[in-house]
mmCIF file of C-alpha atoms in Angstrom:
data_model
loop_
_atom_site.group_PDB
_atom_site.id
_atom_site.type_symbol
_atom_site.label_atom_id
_atom_site.label_comp_id
_atom_site.label_asym_id
_atom_site.label_seq_id
_atom_site.Cartn_x
_atom_site.Cartn_y
_atom_site.Cartn_z
ATOM 1 C CA MET A 1 22.976 -39.716 14.614
ATOM 2 C CA GLN A 2 20.375 -37.777 13.612
ATOM 3 C CA GLN A 3 17.310 -38.988 15.743
ATOM 4 C CA THR A 4 16.290 -37.211 18.706
ATOM 5 C CA ILE A 5 13.633 -37.874 21.626
ATOM 6 C CA SER A 6 11.963 -34.594 21.727
ATOM 7 C CA THR A 7 8.985 -32.779 23.290
ATOM 8 C CA VAL A 8 5.844 -31.425 21.062
ATOM 9 C CA ALA A 9 7.183 -28.002 21.414
ATOM 10 C CA GLU A 10 10.627 -28.461 20.411
ATOM 11 C CA ILE A 11 9.345 -30.600 17.462
ATOM 12 C CA THR A 12 7.386 -27.343 16.737
ATOM 13 C CA LYS A 13 10.324 -24.916 16.450
ATOM 14 C CA LYS A 14 12.075 -27.183 14.731
ATOM 15 C CA ILE A 15 9.232 -27.223 12.221
ATOM 16 C CA GLU A 16 8.840 -23.617 12.385
ATOM 17 C CA SER A 17 12.394 -23.242 11.350
ATOM 18 C CA GLY A 18 11.864 -25.092 8.152
ATOM 19 C CA ARG A 19 13.979 -28.093 9.311
ATOM 20 C CA LYS A 20 12.852 -31.417 7.277
ATOM 21 C CA LEU A 21 11.572 -33.728 10.156
ATOM 22 C CA LEU A 22 10.959 -37.852 9.320
ATOM 23 C CA LEU A 23 8.702 -38.250 12.717
ATOM 24 C CA ALA A 24 6.981 -40.660 14.948
ATOM 25 C CA GLY A 25 5.195 -40.220 17.998
ATOM 26 C CA ASP A 26 1.239 -40.783 19.669
ATOM 27 C CA GLU A 27 -1.212 -39.623 17.260
ATOM 28 C CA ASP A 28 -2.624 -37.131 20.086
ATOM 29 C CA ALA A 29 0.861 -35.654 19.984
ATOM 30 C CA LEU A 30 1.557 -35.524 16.219
ATOM 31 C CA ARG A 31 -1.835 -34.194 15.777
ATOM 32 C CA GLN A 32 -0.227 -30.824 17.709
ATOM 33 C CA LEU A 33 2.386 -30.538 15.559
ATOM 34 C CA PRO A 34 2.209 -27.391 12.434
ATOM 35 C CA LYS A 35 2.267 -28.080 8.561
ATOM 36 C CA GLY A 36 5.862 -28.297 7.592
ATOM 37 C CA ASP A 37 8.199 -30.413 5.561
ATOM 38 C CA TRP A 38 7.863 -33.583 7.733
ATOM 39 C CA ILE A 39 6.144 -37.139 7.456
ATOM 40 C CA ALA A 40 5.045 -39.196 10.321
ATOM 41 C CA GLY A 41 3.785 -42.009 11.588
ATOM 42 C CA THR A 42 1.653 -42.936 14.645
ATOM 43 C CA ILE A 43 3.756 -45.446 17.391
ATOM 44 C CA PRO A 44 4.452 -44.461 21.208
ATOM 45 C CA TYR A 45 7.466 -46.677 21.580
ATOM 46 C CA PHE A 46 11.187 -45.587 20.818
ATOM 47 C CA ILE A 47 14.564 -46.562 21.327
ATOM 48 C CA SER A 48 16.706 -43.348 22.937
ATOM 49 C CA GLY A 49 20.312 -42.857 23.216
ATOM 50 C CA GLU A 50 19.867 -42.164 26.846
ATOM 51 C CA GLU A 51 17.405 -44.077 28.061
ATOM 52 C CA GLY A 52 17.299 -46.928 25.860
ATOM 53 C CA GLY A 53 13.660 -48.646 25.019
ATOM 54 C CA MET A 54 11.185 -46.176 26.072
ATOM 55 C CA VAL A 55 7.437 -45.587 25.849
ATOM 56 C CA SER A 56 5.723 -42.455 25.794
ATOM 57 C CA ARG A 57 2.788 -41.029 24.579
ATOM 58 C CA GLU A 58 4.123 -37.032 24.898
ATOM 59 C CA MET A 59 7.234 -36.963 22.938
ATOM 60 C CA ILE A 60 8.003 -37.710 19.405
ATOM 61 C CA CYS A 61 11.090 -39.340 17.611
ATOM 62 C CA ALA A 62 12.439 -36.838 15.534
ATOM 63 C CA THR A 63 15.379 -37.603 12.274
ATOM 64 C CA ASP A 64 16.448 -34.539 10.916
ATOM 65 C CA ILE A 65 17.543 -35.012 7.645
ATOM 66 C CA SER A 66 17.914 -31.056 6.716
ATOM 67 C CA ASP A 67 21.648 -31.291 6.567
ATOM 68 C CA TYR A 68 21.934 -33.770 4.259
ATOM 69 C CA VAL A 69 19.458 -33.198 1.910
ATOM 70 C CA THR A 70 18.879 -30.704 -1.326
ATOM 71 C CA ASP A 71 15.005 -31.092 -1.819
ATOM 72 C CA ILE A 72 12.231 -33.387 -0.465
ATOM 73 C CA GLU A 73 8.989 -34.154 -2.141
ATOM 74 C CA ILE A 74 5.956 -35.462 -0.373
ATOM 75 C CA ALA A 75 3.974 -38.470 -2.231
ATOM 76 C CA THR A 76 0.840 -40.214 -1.268
ATOM 77 C CA TYR A 77 0.058 -43.633 -2.423
ATOM 78 C CA ASP A 78 -2.650 -46.299 -2.016
ATOM 79 C CA ALA A 79 -2.198 -49.912 -2.504
ATOM 80 C CA ASN A 80 -2.390 -49.533 -6.180
ATOM 81 C CA SER A 81 -0.343 -46.726 -6.586
ATOM 82 C CA LEU A 82 2.453 -47.670 -4.612
ATOM 83 C CA ALA A 83 3.345 -49.818 -7.069
ATOM 84 C CA ARG A 84 5.473 -47.215 -8.789
ATOM 85 C CA VAL A 85 7.219 -46.303 -5.544
ATOM 86 C CA TYR A 86 10.876 -47.619 -6.348
ATOM 87 C CA SER A 87 10.122 -46.110 -10.483
ATOM 88 C CA GLU A 88 9.405 -43.120 -8.787
ATOM 89 C CA GLY A 89 12.213 -42.524 -6.198
ATOM 90 C CA PRO A 90 14.973 -39.730 -7.149
ATOM 91 C CA LYS A 91 17.482 -40.545 -8.986
ATOM 92 C CA HIS A 92 20.352 -39.695 -6.557
ATOM 93 C CA GLY A 93 18.643 -40.061 -2.954
ATOM 94 C CA PHE A 94 16.429 -42.060 -0.937
ATOM 95 C CA SER A 95 12.457 -42.771 -0.538
ATOM 96 C CA PHE A 96 11.750 -43.081 3.300
ATOM 97 C CA ILE A 97 8.064 -44.474 3.664
ATOM 98 C CA ILE A 98 5.468 -45.065 6.189
ATOM 99 C CA ILE A 99 2.398 -47.270 6.230
ATOM 100 C CA PRO A 100 -0.286 -47.803 8.435
ATOM 101 C CA ALA A 101 -0.192 -51.328 9.940
ATOM 102 C CA SER A 102 -3.213 -53.768 8.885
ATOM 103 C CA SER A 103 -4.192 -51.215 6.283
ATOM 104 C CA GLN A 104 -4.842 -52.306 2.619
ATOM 105 C CA THR A 105 -1.547 -50.468 1.681
ATOM 106 C CA HIS A 106 0.488 -52.157 3.884
ATOM 107 C CA LEU A 107 -1.154 -55.800 2.960
ATOM 108 C CA SER A 108 -0.673 -54.938 -0.511
ATOM 109 C CA PHE A 109 3.126 -53.570 -0.094
ATOM 110 C CA ALA A 110 4.052 -56.649 1.848
ATOM 111 C CA LEU A 111 2.971 -59.104 -0.674
ATOM 112 C CA ASN A 112 3.539 -57.147 -3.967
ATOM 113 C CA GLY A 113 6.336 -55.206 -3.067
ATOM 114 C CA PRO A 114 8.808 -57.834 -4.151
ATOM 115 C CA ASN A 115 7.284 -57.697 -7.914
ATOM 116 C CA TYR A 116 7.236 -54.096 -8.316
ATOM 117 C CA LYS A 117 8.656 -52.529 -11.246
ATOM 118 C CA ASP A 118 12.187 -51.471 -10.669
ATOM 119 C CA PHE A 119 12.505 -53.109 -7.370
ATOM 120 C CA GLY A 120 15.508 -52.118 -5.347
ATOM 121 C CA ILE A 121 16.610 -49.525 -8.298
ATOM 122 C CA ARG A 122 16.664 -46.655 -5.751
ATOM 123 C CA PRO A 123 16.738 -46.862 -2.095
ATOM 124 C CA LEU A 124 13.351 -47.554 -0.110
ATOM 125 C CA ILE A 125 13.562 -47.574 3.434
ATOM 126 C CA GLY A 126 11.064 -47.066 6.198
ATOM 127 C CA TRP A 127 8.503 -48.545 8.915
ATOM 128 C CA ILE A 128 4.747 -49.667 9.668
ATOM 129 C CA ALA A 129 3.222 -47.332 11.857
ATOM 130 C CA GLY A 130 1.136 -48.496 14.949
ATOM 131 C CA VAL A 131 -0.290 -48.032 18.520
ATOM 132 C CA HIS A 132 0.687 -48.787 21.908
ATOM 133 C CA LEU A 133 -0.514 -52.084 22.525
ATOM 134 C CA SER A 134 -3.279 -50.976 24.864
ATOM 135 C CA ASP A 135 -4.874 -49.333 22.331
ATOM 136 C CA LEU A 136 -5.128 -52.299 19.615
ATOM 137 C CA GLY A 137 -8.362 -52.452 18.634
ATOM 138 C CA LYS A 138 -9.734 -49.105 19.990
ATOM 139 C CA LYS A 139 -7.464 -46.904 17.452
ATOM 140 C CA THR A 140 -5.906 -47.287 14.117
ATOM 141 C CA PRO A 141 -2.465 -46.761 13.154
ATOM 142 C CA LYS A 142 -1.980 -43.896 11.110
ATOM 143 C CA VAL A 143 0.289 -41.215 8.917
ATOM 144 C CA VAL A 144 0.168 -37.866 8.619
ATOM 145 C CA ASN A 145 1.729 -35.759 5.975
ATOM 146 C CA GLY A 146 3.049 -32.344 7.459
ATOM 147 C CA ARG A 147 2.529 -30.259 4.306
ATOM 148 C CA THR A 148 -1.301 -30.595 3.689
ATOM 149 C CA GLY A 149 -1.756 -31.569 7.521
ATOM 150 C CA GLU A 150 -3.712 -34.611 6.304
ATOM 151 C CA VAL A 151 -3.906 -37.569 9.036
ATOM 152 C CA LEU A 152 -4.139 -41.190 6.774
ATOM 153 C CA GLU A 153 -4.933 -44.613 7.756
ATOM 154 C CA ASP A 154 -4.783 -46.481 4.498
ATOM 155 C CA ALA A 155 -1.921 -44.559 2.169
ATOM 156 C CA ALA A 156 1.952 -45.046 2.345
ATOM 157 C CA LEU A 157 3.522 -41.641 2.472
ATOM 158 C CA VAL A 158 6.928 -41.682 1.196
ATOM 159 C CA LEU A 159 9.639 -38.839 1.164
ATOM 160 C CA GLN A 160 11.472 -38.477 -1.541
ATOM 161 C CA ALA A 161 15.188 -36.873 -0.693
ATOM 162 C CA GLN A 162 17.299 -35.946 -3.034
ATOM 163 C CA LEU A 163 20.763 -35.914 -1.833
ATOM 164 C CA PRO A 164 23.766 -33.506 -3.003
ATOM 165 C CA ILE A 165 26.341 -35.392 -5.747
ATOM 166 C CA ASN A 166 29.128 -36.277 -3.446
ATOM 167 C CA LYS A 167 26.564 -37.969 -1.101
ATOM 168 C CA VAL A 168 25.238 -41.195 -1.292
ATOM 169 C CA ALA A 169 22.957 -43.691 0.879
ATOM 170 C CA GLU A 170 22.954 -47.176 1.668
ATOM 171 C CA ILE A 171 20.659 -49.416 3.677
ATOM 172 C CA GLY A 172 21.533 -52.117 6.219
ATOM 173 C CA ILE A 173 19.623 -54.343 8.341
ATOM 174 C CA VAL A 174 20.740 -55.813 11.700
ATOM 175 C CA ASN A 175 18.996 -59.643 12.028
ATOM 176 C CA LEU A 176 20.147 -61.931 14.895
ATOM 177 C CA PHE A 177 18.116 -64.358 13.791
ATOM 178 C CA GLU A 178 19.826 -67.112 11.878
ATOM 179 C CA GLN A 179 18.411 -70.615 10.407
ATOM 180 C CA GLY A 180 18.182 -73.267 12.618
ATOM 181 C CA ASP A 181 18.980 -76.841 11.979
ATOM 182 C CA GLY A 182 15.668 -78.196 11.723
ATOM 183 C CA ASP A 183 13.107 -79.158 8.803
ATOM 184 C CA ILE A 184 12.793 -76.657 5.890
ATOM 185 C CA LEU A 185 9.508 -75.498 5.580
ATOM 186 C CA THR A 186 7.838 -74.377 2.134
ATOM 187 C CA PHE A 187 4.157 -72.801 1.349
ATOM 188 C CA ALA A 188 2.260 -73.658 -1.614
ATOM 189 C CA SER A 189 0.650 -69.583 -1.548
ATOM 190 C CA ASP A 190 1.745 -66.583 -0.702
ATOM 191 C CA GLY A 191 0.102 -64.602 2.141
ATOM 192 C CA PHE A 192 -0.189 -63.806 6.008
ATOM 193 C CA ALA A 193 -2.019 -67.328 7.004
ATOM 194 C CA ALA A 194 -1.264 -70.722 5.885
ATOM 195 C CA LYS A 195 -3.026 -73.944 7.278
ATOM 196 C CA ASP A 196 -0.949 -76.573 5.042
ATOM 197 C CA VAL A 197 3.070 -76.556 5.256
ATOM 198 C CA MET A 198 5.806 -78.455 3.280
ATOM 199 C CA VAL A 199 8.093 -80.213 5.585
ATOM 200 C CA ASN A 200 11.097 -81.325 3.897
ATOM 201 C CA GLY A 201 8.465 -82.324 1.021
ATOM 202 C CA GLU A 202 5.600 -83.804 3.216
ATOM 203 C CA LYS A 203 2.650 -82.178 3.350
ATOM 204 C CA ARG A 204 1.275 -81.466 6.888
ATOM 205 C CA ASN A 205 -1.111 -78.679 9.222
ATOM 206 C CA PHE A 206 1.081 -75.782 10.077
ATOM 207 C CA ALA A 207 -0.285 -75.456 13.185
ATOM 208 C CA ALA A 208 -0.244 -79.060 14.627
ATOM 209 C CA TYR A 209 3.005 -79.167 13.333
ATOM 210 C CA ILE A 210 4.009 -76.320 15.334
ATOM 211 C CA VAL A 211 2.090 -77.695 18.509
ATOM 212 C CA LYS A 212 3.964 -81.184 18.245
ATOM 213 C CA ASN A 213 7.015 -79.991 17.794
ATOM 214 C CA LYS A 214 6.851 -77.396 20.789
ATOM 215 C CA LEU A 215 7.921 -74.572 18.093
ATOM 216 C CA ASP A 216 8.644 -71.201 20.205
ATOM 217 C CA THR A 217 6.707 -69.136 17.998
ATOM 218 C CA LYS A 218 8.360 -65.940 19.452
ATOM 219 C CA LEU A 219 11.275 -66.989 17.055
ATOM 220 C CA PRO A 220 10.410 -66.440 13.404
ATOM 221 C CA LEU A 221 10.864 -68.325 10.351
ATOM 222 C CA VAL A 222 13.959 -67.515 8.733
ATOM 223 C CA ALA A 223 14.618 -67.618 4.635
ATOM 224 C CA ASP A 224 17.358 -66.845 2.886
ATOM 225 C CA TYR A 225 17.817 -64.346 0.241
ATOM 226 C CA TYR A 226 21.215 -64.917 -1.382
ATOM 227 C CA GLY A 227 22.801 -64.177 2.131
ATOM 228 C CA ALA A 228 20.648 -61.567 2.968
ATOM 229 C CA LEU A 229 18.407 -63.613 5.822
ATOM 230 C CA VAL A 230 14.546 -62.288 6.107
ATOM 231 C CA ASN A 231 12.077 -63.225 9.645
ATOM 232 C CA ILE A 232 8.414 -63.820 9.149
ATOM 233 C CA SER A 233 6.943 -63.487 12.506
ATOM 234 C CA PHE A 234 4.275 -65.710 13.790
ATOM 235 C CA GLN A 235 1.131 -63.746 14.523
ATOM 236 C CA ASP A 236 -1.228 -66.480 16.202
ATOM 237 C CA VAL A 237 -1.515 -70.447 15.572
ATOM 238 C CA ASP A 238 -4.818 -71.186 16.188
ATOM 239 C CA GLU A 239 -5.096 -75.198 16.741
ATOM 240 C CA VAL A 240 -8.968 -75.099 16.301
ATOM 241 C CA GLU A 241 -9.078 -73.834 13.447
ATOM 242 C CA GLY A 242 -5.575 -75.118 11.867
ATOM 243 C CA GLN A 243 -4.237 -72.121 10.577
ATOM 244 C CA VAL A 244 -1.068 -69.958 11.669
ATOM 245 C CA LYS A 245 -1.148 -66.286 10.962
ATOM 246 C CA PHE A 246 2.066 -64.456 10.390
ATOM 247 C CA TYR A 247 3.302 -60.321 10.638
ATOM 248 C CA ALA A 248 4.496 -60.512 6.962
ATOM 249 C CA PRO A 249 3.308 -62.873 4.154
ATOM 250 C CA VAL A 250 5.590 -66.470 3.354
ATOM 251 C CA PHE A 251 6.066 -66.621 -0.570
ATOM 252 C CA THR A 252 5.938 -69.696 -2.400
ATOM 253 C CA GLY A 253 9.311 -71.056 -3.659
ATOM 254 C CA ILE A 254 10.934 -69.532 -0.185
ATOM 255 C CA ARG A 255 12.796 -72.297 1.849
ATOM 256 C CA TYR A 256 12.181 -71.336 5.713
ATOM 257 C CA LYS A 257 13.463 -72.680 8.329
ATOM 258 C CA HIS A 258 12.781 -72.137 12.135
ATOM 259 C CA ALA A 259 15.080 -69.756 13.881
ATOM 260 C CA ARG A 260 17.857 -70.518 16.451
ATOM 261 C CA PRO A 261 17.243 -69.114 19.559
ATOM 262 C CA VAL A 262 18.751 -65.467 20.599
ATOM 263 C CA LEU A 263 19.484 -65.916 24.323
ATOM 264 C CA ASP A 264 20.556 -62.230 24.793
ATOM 265 C CA TYR A 265 19.170 -59.612 22.663
ATOM 266 C CA VAL A 266 21.669 -56.915 23.854
ATOM 267 C CA LYS A 267 24.673 -58.932 24.626
ATOM 268 C CA GLU A 268 24.196 -60.896 20.849
ATOM 269 C CA PHE A 269 23.517 -57.621 19.147
ATOM 270 C CA ASN A 270 26.778 -55.816 20.355
ATOM 271 C CA LEU A 271 28.754 -59.355 19.246
ATOM 272 C CA ARG A 272 27.185 -59.174 15.961
ATOM 273 C CA LEU A 273 27.928 -54.967 15.814
ATOM 274 C CA THR A 274 31.077 -56.189 16.373
ATOM 275 C CA LYS A 275 32.226 -58.638 14.449
ATOM 276 C CA GLU A 276 30.698 -56.514 11.502
ATOM 277 C CA GLY A 277 32.472 -53.688 12.317
ATOM 278 C CA ALA A 278 31.608 -51.491 9.684
ATOM 279 C CA ILE A 279 28.956 -49.454 11.151
ATOM 280 C CA GLU A 280 29.802 -45.999 11.952
ATOM 281 C CA SER A 281 27.744 -43.861 14.032
ATOM 282 C CA ASN A 282 28.179 -40.805 12.503
ATOM 283 C CA ARG A 283 27.011 -41.949 9.507
ATOM 284 C CA VAL A 284 23.336 -43.459 10.518
ATOM 285 C CA VAL A 285 20.874 -41.056 9.705
ATOM 286 C CA PHE A 286 17.710 -43.165 10.497
ATOM 287 C CA SER A 287 17.363 -46.684 12.466
ATOM 288 C CA CYS A 288 14.202 -48.507 13.705
ATOM 289 C CA ASN A 289 13.706 -52.074 15.380
ATOM 290 C CA CYS A 290 10.629 -54.159 15.691
ATOM 291 C CA ILE A 291 8.261 -54.194 17.941
ATOM 292 C CA LEU A 292 8.807 -57.784 18.494
ATOM 293 C CA ASN A 293 12.479 -57.475 19.266
ATOM 294 C CA TYR A 294 11.119 -54.855 22.224
ATOM 295 C CA LEU A 295 8.950 -57.187 23.691
ATOM 296 C CA TYR A 296 10.400 -60.614 23.544
ATOM 297 C CA SER A 297 13.724 -59.020 24.373
ATOM 298 C CA GLU A 298 12.175 -57.038 27.166
ATOM 299 C CA LEU A 299 14.628 -54.090 25.576
ATOM 300 C CA GLU A 300 12.475 -51.694 27.565
ATOM 301 C CA GLY A 301 15.245 -49.157 29.345
ATOM 302 C CA LYS A 302 17.940 -51.075 27.225
ATOM 303 C CA LYS A 303 20.125 -49.618 24.832
ATOM 304 C CA THR A 304 21.375 -50.484 21.253
ATOM 305 C CA ASP A 305 24.090 -48.133 20.581
ATOM 306 C CA PRO A 306 24.549 -46.603 18.137
ATOM 307 C CA PHE A 307 21.252 -47.189 17.007
ATOM 308 C CA VAL A 308 18.163 -45.520 18.193
ATOM 309 C CA GLY A 309 14.684 -44.610 16.835
ATOM 310 C CA PRO A 310 10.874 -45.443 16.961
ATOM 311 C CA VAL A 311 10.089 -49.432 17.476
ATOM 312 C CA THR A 312 7.943 -49.928 14.848
ATOM 313 C CA PHE A 313 5.158 -52.786 13.963
ATOM 314 C CA GLY A 314 7.243 -53.846 10.903
ATOM 315 C CA GLU A 315 10.691 -52.462 8.845
ATOM 316 C CA ILE A 316 11.192 -51.664 5.713
ATOM 317 C CA ALA A 317 14.624 -52.342 3.863
ATOM 318 C CA TYR A 318 13.484 -52.683 0.320
ATOM 319 C CA GLN A 319 10.757 -54.950 0.920
ATOM 320 C CA LEU A 320 8.775 -55.431 4.284
ATOM 321 C CA LEU A 321 10.641 -57.095 7.094
ATOM 322 C CA ASN A 322 10.280 -58.467 10.557
ATOM 323 C CA GLN A 323 12.060 -58.869 13.966
ATOM 324 C CA THR A 324 15.008 -57.097 12.135
ATOM 325 C CA LEU A 325 16.736 -53.365 12.846
ATOM 326 C CA VAL A 326 16.943 -51.664 9.530
ATOM 327 C CA TYR A 327 19.219 -48.041 8.894
ATOM 328 C CA LEU A 328 19.838 -45.854 6.638
ATOM 329 C CA GLU A 329 23.584 -44.363 6.311
ATOM 330 C CA ILE A 330 24.822 -41.275 4.286
ATOM 331 C CA MET A 331 28.387 -41.294 3.344
ATOM 332 C CA ASP A 332 30.607 -39.308 1.017
ATOM 333 C CA VAL A 333 31.501 -40.398 -1.940
ATOM 334 C CA MET B 1 34.403 -49.487 -11.476
ATOM 335 C CA ASP B 2 31.884 -49.160 -14.238
ATOM 336 C CA VAL B 3 29.175 -51.850 -14.001
ATOM 337 C CA PRO B 4 30.195 -54.304 -16.979
ATOM 338 C CA SER B 5 27.527 -54.487 -19.786
ATOM 339 C CA LYS B 6 24.393 -57.255 -19.777
ATOM 340 C CA SER B 7 26.460 -59.356 -22.055
ATOM 341 C CA ASN B 8 28.853 -59.779 -19.650
ATOM 342 C CA LYS B 9 29.026 -63.763 -19.254
ATOM 343 C CA ALA B 10 29.041 -63.205 -15.356
ATOM 344 C CA TRP B 11 25.592 -61.930 -14.680
ATOM 345 C CA ALA B 12 23.900 -64.637 -16.987
ATOM 346 C CA ASP B 13 26.304 -67.228 -14.028
ATOM 347 C CA ILE B 14 24.981 -65.202 -11.201
ATOM 348 C CA VAL B 15 21.002 -65.620 -12.316
ATOM 349 C CA THR B 16 21.296 -69.008 -12.727
ATOM 350 C CA GLY B 17 23.403 -70.021 -10.090
ATOM 351 C CA LYS B 18 26.485 -71.371 -11.841
ATOM 352 C CA LYS B 19 28.591 -68.813 -9.991
ATOM 353 C CA THR B 20 27.622 -67.583 -6.142
ATOM 354 C CA TYR B 21 28.793 -64.785 -4.572
ATOM 355 C CA GLN B 22 28.896 -63.397 -0.646
ATOM 356 C CA LEU B 23 27.601 -59.961 -1.957
ATOM 357 C CA LYS B 24 27.413 -56.460 0.350
ATOM 358 C CA PHE B 25 24.590 -54.608 -1.539
ATOM 359 C CA LEU B 26 21.310 -55.496 0.534
ATOM 360 C CA ALA B 27 18.611 -54.469 -2.734
ATOM 361 C CA ALA B 28 20.785 -56.998 -4.743
ATOM 362 C CA LYS B 29 20.656 -59.804 -2.047
ATOM 363 C CA ILE B 30 17.187 -59.563 -1.964
ATOM 364 C CA LEU B 31 16.580 -59.506 -5.604
ATOM 365 C CA LEU B 32 18.651 -62.562 -6.761
ATOM 366 C CA GLY B 33 17.595 -64.553 -3.813
ATOM 367 C CA ARG B 34 13.856 -64.352 -5.815
ATOM 368 C CA LEU B 35 15.942 -64.378 -9.589
ATOM 369 C CA THR B 36 17.767 -67.345 -8.724
ATOM 370 C CA ARG B 37 14.568 -69.451 -7.897
ATOM 371 C CA ALA B 38 12.674 -68.135 -10.864
ATOM 372 C CA VAL B 39 15.387 -68.829 -13.258
ATOM 373 C CA LYS B 40 16.023 -72.353 -11.484
ATOM 374 C CA GLU B 41 12.340 -72.898 -11.880
ATOM 375 C CA ASP B 42 12.344 -71.759 -16.092
ATOM 376 C CA PRO B 43 15.486 -71.698 -16.842
ATOM 377 C CA SER B 44 14.695 -70.371 -20.763
ATOM 378 C CA PRO B 45 16.824 -67.752 -22.266
ATOM 379 C CA ASP B 46 14.065 -65.258 -22.222
ATOM 380 C CA ASN B 47 13.750 -65.866 -18.430
ATOM 381 C CA VAL B 48 17.510 -65.938 -18.021
ATOM 382 C CA SER B 49 17.551 -62.302 -20.113
ATOM 383 C CA SER B 50 15.176 -60.785 -17.786
ATOM 384 C CA SER B 51 16.425 -61.557 -14.990
ATOM 385 C CA VAL B 52 19.617 -60.206 -16.006
ATOM 386 C CA ASP B 53 18.154 -57.020 -16.810
ATOM 387 C CA GLN B 54 16.686 -56.897 -13.512
ATOM 388 C CA ILE B 55 19.963 -57.464 -11.851
ATOM 389 C CA TYR B 56 21.680 -55.677 -14.270
ATOM 390 C CA ALA B 57 19.859 -52.240 -13.863
ATOM 391 C CA ILE B 58 19.930 -52.449 -9.712
ATOM 392 C CA PHE B 59 23.669 -52.095 -10.189
ATOM 393 C CA ALA B 60 24.053 -49.868 -12.572
ATOM 394 C CA ASN B 61 21.747 -47.265 -10.772
ATOM 395 C CA ASN B 62 23.504 -47.626 -7.821
ATOM 396 C CA VAL B 63 26.886 -47.643 -9.023
ATOM 397 C CA ASN B 64 28.129 -44.954 -6.526
ATOM 398 C CA MET B 65 27.209 -47.239 -3.737
ATOM 399 C CA PRO B 66 30.427 -48.332 -1.545
ATOM 400 C CA SER B 67 28.707 -51.685 -1.373
ATOM 401 C CA VAL B 68 28.196 -51.952 -4.701
ATOM 402 C CA GLN B 69 31.326 -50.929 -6.147
ATOM 403 C CA ASP B 70 32.904 -53.816 -3.565
ATOM 404 C CA ASP B 71 30.034 -56.116 -5.286
ATOM 405 C CA LEU B 72 31.396 -55.058 -8.919
ATOM 406 C CA LYS B 73 34.844 -56.153 -7.839
ATOM 407 C CA THR B 74 33.665 -59.576 -5.897
ATOM 408 C CA ILE B 75 32.257 -60.059 -9.232
ATOM 409 C CA PHE B 76 34.172 -59.077 -11.980
ATOM 410 C CA GLY B 77 37.905 -58.971 -10.531
#
């Protein structure tokens, strides 16, 4: 694992020695860093190897990829040009993306990413930048281009990393949520909000349905993508307006089910890793987990070994995910 | 293992849902979640062919990944 939680002075030293870094930290901390080979997103929540879940406005989470990559490029995309993100990925390597939460670029990627040209043709992993929860509405999430010093609130920064020919990147997810035994839910249009839902084929108001059935909105909707379980987290249920908002878009034609409860995140997390068994910690280069898992499962002070890293406002493993841990492995071939 | 050509019937069987497999390659699973649904709604030869192009392309471009090698063995033996 190449992820550490470090001081601004320690990161500065690494940057000045030419290390290639993927960074996460509070905006004020990131603004103190010198120019160099790095990109960053704002977030003050982390999972550290020593302390487990933690919040710090002073420390920075750093993933040092210098020893894996042969070359990097940093590209900036807007909501329109991001459609090229898969096509322009390195032929032998991976792309690492950070997008500020609630920006037009974030919304566009969430809605349109699965239909971008060459979807999945090259590995794309990353996360959605956020802010301290007490700063919601006061500060905006941002991304920082270390080479230029630009601090951006509506753009996607992508670090395109070339790997040597004997190494390959793989992206994985750990999602503890599974589809429950309840109704099949489908939607008539794509979007971050829905008024109506089809419940087993019958049209209903979604907010009223949630209230009547006492659905726990800390549990996401779960879709089955050919065996990959993809969550849609609830943001708000407005009974008066009859509208439900989500942290990722629902899509037409996808069959969702409300998730089965996860009673003890850390316990079930460890059980899952034991069961799957194939994750070798020395191959995991980067991981991040969702702020909703951090909050709802009370991860502050709790460890999720071998995974550390930023706690994010959304996770990207080819497309936007919610309430999911995503990780990047680099292995010899 | 090399990636069998697009004309291999197994690719069409996957996107039409005639055959299903437990795959490991995450991008393929997410893409197939969309493609199998789209082909079910529109099983025209053009749509099947376009879907085969897409799933073939992500396997061909990631052939060195261990998960892709495992999936190729699962699908093609």
